[in-house]
Amino acid sequence: MLVVHKYGGTSVGDLERIENVTNRIIKVKEDGNDIVVVVSAMSGETNKLVGYAKHFTSEPAKKEMDMLLSSGERVTASLLSIALQAKGFDAVAMTGRGAGIITDDTHTYARIESIDPTAMQNAIEQGKIVVVAGFQGTNKEGSITTLGRGGSDLSAVALAGALNADRCEIYSDVDGIYTTDPRIEPNAKKLDTISYDEMLELSSLGAKVLQSRSVELAKKLNVKLYAKSSFSDNKGTLITKESNSMEEVLVSGIVLDKNQARVTLRGVSDRPGIAAEIFTMLAEANINVDMIIQNMGTDGSTNLGFTVPQSEHENAKKLMESFNHDMQGMDFDEHVCKVSVVGVGMKSHSGVAAAAFTVLAQNNINIQMISTSEIKISMIIDENYGELAIRTLHEAYGLDR
Ligand code: ADP
Ligand code: ASP
Ligand code: MG
């Protein structure tokens, strides 16, 4: 078998943990498998590097940020390879480029365009354990790019696809996918399997256990994906095509996304083209807009609200202040979060949303924005109540049972 393992920041958080990872890899190798390992930076390292850059400017150049941030993963890949060699195993460390990953030019959020797995395949043929620095590639000109925060998950899935690996196992500090973040709700239940679609929904709503782009790619390439813990030998969760256990349940998961900031534009001129102007401007600045709410206009004006990632809040604020025409005022709130209830069963049941609103009301939690789709309800609330909301909703939908 050829397997790809990915070890996240906490799993390689210090030298002892890197040593623990070597033992896990050696076991796979000794069982007669070939293995490619993708690693993240040691936990906290990427944020520390972001902090260093922000010491000098609030808007560091993205190209330089990529060169800076990609270094964290290189440290772990080299150390892990050295640790394996010290135990007598033939290992080789590769950068994203070394592993053949070519991306587009979107610095800090690059898309993988192609992977040439030859170098990895040659090393595997020579019996080597291949250790790849996650989260990075290079563009066609050879500049280093990174794949967005949490992007080592994407590296692992993409490499598993390119190598036609038998499975791709993502190791973190939780032993699988739960009905909600088990750190917030200790009664959360682990799922044996979950469908790509449902996992994609949880991830894109902010459950950071798997990066959403990695789930999207796993679905596209049909990669057999597992979420497991590097601190136990528990079975983990299989993310796969169909998961009939999920179809029957009304609500399958609750998600908290703390990385949200709200922008409200008041008294915006109610004329054709105004929304296009505002959101084109944000798109051109590469600001990802998440929830958008607009009211029916009255007296020729309307209110327009939307959310952006917290890291983009300052940029969005500057842009809106520079636009500042065709509206009466604006306000910004960084201290919000998004709480979402997910379940394919909602399609055919009414009253799921009403139940969520009722539960939050009973706990005196004010809902600032609401958006729904066939299979999810998302609500923007004060960030201080995020965890309480998660626990109450989890209980209200009986997910703890
Ligand atoms: P890594 O650093 O290894 O990539 P992450 O911190 O990105 O790991 O992801 C693991 C974390 O995801 C867990 O510690 C947990 O708090 C969080 N998490 C959020 N939602 C869920 C969920 N539904 N199931 C499991 N873990 C979740
Ligand atoms: N180190 C990067 C981050 O913190 C990538 C990753 O861990 O997947 O976002
Ligand atoms: Mg992660």
XYZ file of C-alpha atoms and ligand atoms in Angstrom:
438
model
C 0.000 0.000 0.000
C 1.000 3.599 -0.539
C -0.285 5.899 2.173
C -0.090 9.649 2.709
C -0.043 10.900 6.292
C -0.390 14.552 7.246
C 0.647 15.759 10.692
C -0.707 19.127 11.806
C 0.868 21.769 14.050
C 0.083 20.220 17.437
C 1.258 16.797 16.283
C 4.702 18.244 15.525
C 4.505 20.965 18.200
C 7.830 20.118 19.876
C 10.797 17.776 19.463
C 9.233 15.052 21.590
C 6.117 15.098 19.434
C 8.182 14.932 16.262
C 9.817 11.872 17.795
C 6.357 10.413 18.455
C 5.504 10.977 14.785
C 8.662 9.166 13.658
C 7.530 6.096 15.614
C 4.139 6.123 13.906
C 5.749 6.425 10.469
C 8.288 3.696 11.159
C 5.481 1.338 12.121
C 3.709 1.944 8.786
C 6.985 1.398 6.912
C 7.829 -1.758 8.846
C 4.390 -3.136 8.037
C 5.550 -3.136 4.420
C 3.936 0.066 3.136
C 5.301 3.023 1.216
C 4.659 6.326 2.901
C 4.679 10.013 2.038
C 4.384 12.355 5.021
C 3.170 15.941 4.794
C 3.864 18.219 7.747
C 2.639 21.558 9.040
C 4.719 24.115 10.881
C 5.078 23.558 14.640
C 1.944 24.888 16.342
C 1.931 28.644 16.797
C 4.845 29.075 14.388
C 2.866 30.449 11.417
C 1.043 32.964 13.646
C 4.353 33.996 15.167
C 5.767 34.712 11.703
C 2.637 36.700 10.759
C 3.157 38.699 13.964
C 6.782 39.445 13.026
C 5.707 40.871 9.660
C 2.891 42.909 11.224
C 5.444 44.515 13.523
C 6.578 46.523 10.516
C 3.352 47.127 8.607
C -0.310 46.156 8.732
C -0.184 45.222 5.047
C 2.971 43.278 4.273
C 3.501 42.298 0.623
C 1.909 38.925 -0.070
C 4.868 37.603 -2.036
C 7.208 38.183 0.905
C 4.616 36.746 3.280
C 4.660 33.520 1.293
C 8.418 33.266 1.489
C 8.247 33.945 5.225
C 5.349 31.647 6.131
C 6.513 28.706 4.019
C 9.645 28.506 6.175
C 7.703 27.062 9.138
C 6.811 23.891 7.243
C 10.369 23.515 5.965
C 11.690 23.461 9.516
C 9.411 20.562 10.470
C 9.952 18.616 7.242
C 13.730 18.769 7.647
C 13.615 17.934 11.362
C 11.306 14.967 10.818
C 13.516 13.653 8.047
C 16.623 14.072 10.224
C 14.853 12.292 13.112
C 13.927 9.370 10.845
C 17.481 9.130 9.513
C 18.800 9.141 13.079
C 16.721 6.022 13.689
C 18.310 4.325 10.707
C 15.566 4.948 8.141
C 16.173 6.324 4.702
C 14.167 9.536 4.501
C 14.233 12.577 2.242
C 12.754 16.020 2.930
C 11.192 17.973 0.062
C 9.809 21.480 -0.293
C 6.522 21.935 -2.139
C 8.489 22.626 -5.270
C 10.698 19.594 -4.692
C 7.536 17.488 -4.535
C 6.498 18.932 -7.918
C 3.682 21.244 -6.801
C 3.024 24.093 -9.250
C 0.428 26.725 -8.339
C -1.074 29.854 -9.823
C 0.148 33.331 -8.817
C -2.346 34.128 -6.070
C 0.116 34.704 -3.253
C -1.103 33.614 0.221
C -4.076 31.785 -1.327
C -2.651 29.970 -4.330
C -4.446 27.197 -6.204
C -2.589 24.062 -7.193
C -2.379 23.848 -10.992
C -0.371 20.704 -11.445
C 1.777 18.171 -9.629
C 4.653 16.266 -11.167
C 5.122 13.330 -8.787
C 8.290 11.981 -10.465
C 10.737 13.046 -7.742
C 8.535 11.541 -5.031
C 8.025 8.356 -7.042
C 11.759 7.944 -7.619
C 12.449 8.337 -3.911
C 9.698 5.855 -3.036
C 11.135 3.356 -5.486
C 14.474 3.659 -3.724
C 12.678 2.673 -0.519
C 12.748 6.159 0.963
C 10.261 7.751 3.297
C 9.303 11.030 1.637
C 8.667 14.001 3.945
C 7.075 17.020 2.282
C 6.712 20.549 3.659
C 2.980 21.248 3.489
C 1.096 24.471 2.675
C 3.306 25.506 -0.254
C 4.248 25.254 -3.880
C 5.816 27.560 -6.431
C 4.329 29.443 -9.345
C 5.632 28.978 -12.882
C 8.285 31.653 -12.343
C 9.579 29.787 -9.327
C 8.335 32.126 -6.589
C 7.155 30.416 -3.428
C 3.404 30.464 -2.878
C 1.233 29.251 0.015
C -2.157 27.584 -0.149
C -4.190 29.503 2.444
C -4.300 28.909 6.201
C -4.693 25.264 7.093
C -3.318 24.490 3.615
C -1.204 21.488 4.579
C -4.419 19.447 4.492
C -4.740 20.451 0.847
C -1.104 19.517 0.138
C -1.730 16.059 1.574
C -4.897 15.410 -0.426
C -3.362 16.744 -3.642
C -0.261 14.578 -3.244
C -2.399 11.535 -2.430
C -4.321 12.209 -5.645
C -1.207 12.721 -7.764
C 0.423 9.565 -6.372
C -2.789 7.573 -6.610
C -2.283 6.651 -2.939
C -4.487 4.045 -1.291
C -5.439 6.402 1.518
C -4.783 9.824 2.966
C -4.789 10.171 6.767
C -4.945 13.614 8.370
C -3.584 13.580 11.936
C -4.443 16.268 14.473
C -5.202 16.410 18.192
C -8.753 15.036 17.785
C -9.470 11.446 16.845
C -12.038 12.193 14.160
C -14.932 14.369 13.078
C -17.430 15.128 15.842
C -20.975 16.511 15.883
C -19.380 19.770 17.026
C -15.952 20.925 18.212
C -15.277 18.541 21.147
C -13.188 21.216 22.839
C -16.277 23.369 23.190
C -18.795 20.600 23.851
C -17.324 17.572 25.643
C -20.536 15.620 24.920
C -19.978 15.869 21.160
C -20.190 12.481 19.434
C -17.604 11.084 17.057
C -18.867 10.034 13.615
C -17.571 6.803 12.049
C -18.153 8.134 8.547
C -19.291 11.383 6.982
C -19.977 12.228 3.343
C -17.696 14.586 1.407
C -20.626 16.961 0.936
C -21.528 17.158 4.564
C -17.881 17.514 5.592
C -17.459 20.242 3.004
C -20.370 22.084 4.553
C -18.891 21.798 8.081
C -15.456 22.892 6.871
C -16.608 25.813 4.793
C -18.713 27.038 7.699
C -15.590 27.125 9.844
C -14.921 23.709 11.426
C -11.180 23.910 10.999
C -10.513 20.207 11.608
C -10.172 19.864 7.804
C -9.499 22.745 5.427
C -12.495 23.032 3.094
C -10.447 23.128 -0.105
C -8.881 19.807 0.863
C -12.313 18.214 1.248
C -13.422 19.632 -2.095
C -10.364 18.143 -3.799
C -10.726 14.798 -2.006
C -14.255 14.588 -3.371
C -13.154 15.509 -6.874
C -10.267 13.019 -6.922
C -12.136 10.432 -4.846
C -9.337 10.266 -2.275
C -10.064 7.946 0.640
C -9.694 10.429 3.481
C -9.421 9.751 7.222
C -9.319 12.155 10.166
C -7.325 10.676 13.062
C -5.361 11.623 16.156
C -1.578 11.398 16.420
C -1.981 10.964 20.174
C -4.021 7.741 20.121
C -4.656 4.629 18.056
C -8.410 5.232 17.826
C -10.196 4.424 14.605
C -10.900 7.934 13.331
C -13.537 9.101 10.855
C -13.723 8.090 7.195
C -14.785 10.863 4.827
C -16.321 9.201 1.812
C -18.872 9.379 -1.010
C -22.075 8.269 0.583
C -22.803 8.006 4.208
C -26.321 6.713 4.690
C -26.142 7.163 8.449
C -26.171 10.899 7.814
C -29.127 11.010 5.421
C -31.546 9.971 8.126
C -30.592 12.565 10.683
C -32.115 15.992 10.762
C -29.098 17.883 12.049
C -25.619 16.379 11.835
C -23.363 19.096 13.169
C -22.987 22.520 14.762
C -20.139 24.834 13.781
C -18.598 27.899 15.401
C -16.603 30.308 13.233
C -14.842 32.941 15.299
C -13.092 34.413 12.280
C -15.871 36.812 11.317
C -16.261 40.591 11.276
C -19.465 42.413 10.370
C -19.851 45.469 8.138
C -23.186 47.292 7.962
C -23.862 50.011 5.400
C -26.869 52.140 6.345
C -29.128 54.079 4.011
C -27.510 52.790 0.835
C -29.058 54.260 -2.365
C -31.616 51.825 -3.675
C -30.532 51.802 -7.308
C -29.436 49.159 -9.799
C -25.699 48.545 -9.748
C -24.842 49.684 -6.246
C -24.305 46.168 -4.867
C -22.243 45.305 -7.939
C -20.001 48.328 -7.319
C -19.454 47.554 -3.654
C -18.788 43.851 -4.019
C -16.624 44.224 -7.128
C -14.449 46.601 -5.157
C -14.123 44.060 -2.335
C -13.444 41.239 -4.800
C -10.735 43.240 -6.536
C -9.075 43.715 -3.166
C -9.221 39.911 -2.736
C -11.491 40.229 0.290
C -13.661 37.159 0.717
C -17.188 38.223 1.554
C -19.171 35.609 3.425
C -22.727 36.403 4.509
C -24.621 39.151 2.670
C -27.962 40.529 3.834
C -29.920 43.271 2.117
C -33.364 44.556 3.065
C -36.189 45.680 0.789
C -35.598 49.359 0.146
C -37.883 52.000 1.615
C -37.750 55.741 0.789
C -35.114 55.111 -1.876
C -32.586 53.563 0.458
C -31.771 50.223 2.010
C -29.445 48.615 4.566
C -26.722 46.274 3.394
C -24.779 44.036 5.753
C -22.028 41.520 5.139
C -19.251 39.675 6.916
C -15.563 39.288 6.077
C -12.743 37.301 7.734
C -11.374 39.142 10.781
C -7.969 39.423 9.131
C -9.595 41.416 6.288
C -11.615 43.657 8.578
C -9.204 46.602 8.504
C -8.885 46.417 4.718
C -12.657 46.231 4.255
C -13.088 49.208 6.577
C -10.575 51.300 4.650
C -12.203 50.422 1.328
C -15.713 51.253 2.528
C -14.566 54.548 4.036
C -12.935 55.482 0.743
C -16.122 54.585 -1.162
C -18.364 56.469 1.240
C -20.949 57.841 -1.167
C -24.472 56.702 -1.965
C -25.009 55.863 1.706
C -25.831 57.508 5.036
C -23.446 55.720 7.342
C -21.588 52.566 8.176
C -20.574 50.546 11.188
C -18.119 47.762 11.801
C -17.982 45.058 14.442
C -15.036 42.725 14.863
C -16.499 41.045 17.924
C -18.967 38.741 16.247
C -18.971 35.050 15.384
C -20.991 32.771 13.161
C -22.907 29.812 14.523
C -24.218 27.277 11.993
C -26.512 24.272 12.169
C -25.889 21.725 9.376
C -27.902 18.751 8.199
C -29.085 17.294 4.899
C -32.249 16.181 6.691
C -33.349 19.830 6.897
C -34.294 19.724 3.228
C -37.435 17.805 4.019
C -38.290 19.148 7.476
C -39.687 22.494 8.486
C -39.198 24.080 11.890
C -35.461 23.435 12.184
C -34.637 27.120 11.872
C -37.431 28.162 14.225
C -36.049 25.758 16.842
C -32.586 27.336 16.567
C -33.947 30.865 16.987
C -36.061 29.782 19.952
C -33.143 28.178 21.757
C -30.955 31.241 21.298
C -33.784 33.514 22.468
C -34.248 31.410 25.607
C -30.599 32.093 26.368
C -30.977 35.805 25.675
C -28.650 35.661 22.694
C -29.421 38.304 20.096
C -29.167 37.282 16.433
C -27.656 40.026 14.262
C -27.806 38.330 10.858
C -29.351 35.117 9.535
C -28.759 33.185 6.349
C -30.134 29.811 5.364
C -29.751 27.246 2.605
C -31.366 23.864 2.040
C -29.002 22.179 4.444
C -27.788 24.858 6.855
C -28.751 27.827 9.018
C -26.088 30.389 9.932
C -26.444 33.139 12.506
C -24.150 36.031 13.365
C -24.070 36.748 17.101
C -21.867 38.489 19.688
C -18.604 36.530 19.959
C -18.954 36.291 23.749
C -21.943 33.977 23.312
C -20.505 31.730 20.603
C -19.587 28.770 22.786
C -22.790 28.959 24.802
C -24.778 28.967 21.554
C -22.903 25.890 20.313
C -23.592 23.934 23.490
C -27.263 24.884 23.655
C -27.916 24.079 19.998
C -26.021 20.801 20.280
C -28.266 19.771 23.137
C -31.457 21.135 21.582
C -31.061 18.962 18.473
C -30.253 15.922 20.590
C -26.730 15.513 19.194
C -25.412 14.551 22.614
C -27.618 11.453 22.660
P -4.004 20.834 12.910
O -3.238 21.926 13.558
O -3.462 19.474 13.210
O -4.218 21.057 11.441
P -6.522 21.933 13.586
O -6.368 22.731 14.847
O -6.524 22.647 12.293
O -5.421 20.794 13.589
O -7.853 21.054 13.666
C -8.142 20.271 14.811
C -9.118 21.011 15.696
O -10.362 21.165 15.028
C -9.483 20.303 16.969
O -8.578 20.587 18.002
C -10.876 20.811 17.279
O -10.867 21.770 18.315
C -11.318 21.499 15.995
N -12.663 21.113 15.523
C -13.627 22.000 15.130
N -14.747 21.383 14.789
C -14.523 20.051 14.932
C -15.329 18.879 14.712
N -16.597 18.962 14.256
N -14.759 17.675 14.966
C -13.495 17.583 15.396
N -12.683 18.643 15.636
C -13.191 19.873 15.409
N 1.012 26.299 9.036
C -0.089 26.720 8.207
C -1.166 27.373 9.053
O -0.994 27.500 10.257
C -0.650 25.616 7.366
C -1.195 24.428 8.126
O -0.930 24.262 9.312
O -1.896 23.623 7.500
O -2.156 27.803 8.546
Mg -5.579 22.346 10.373
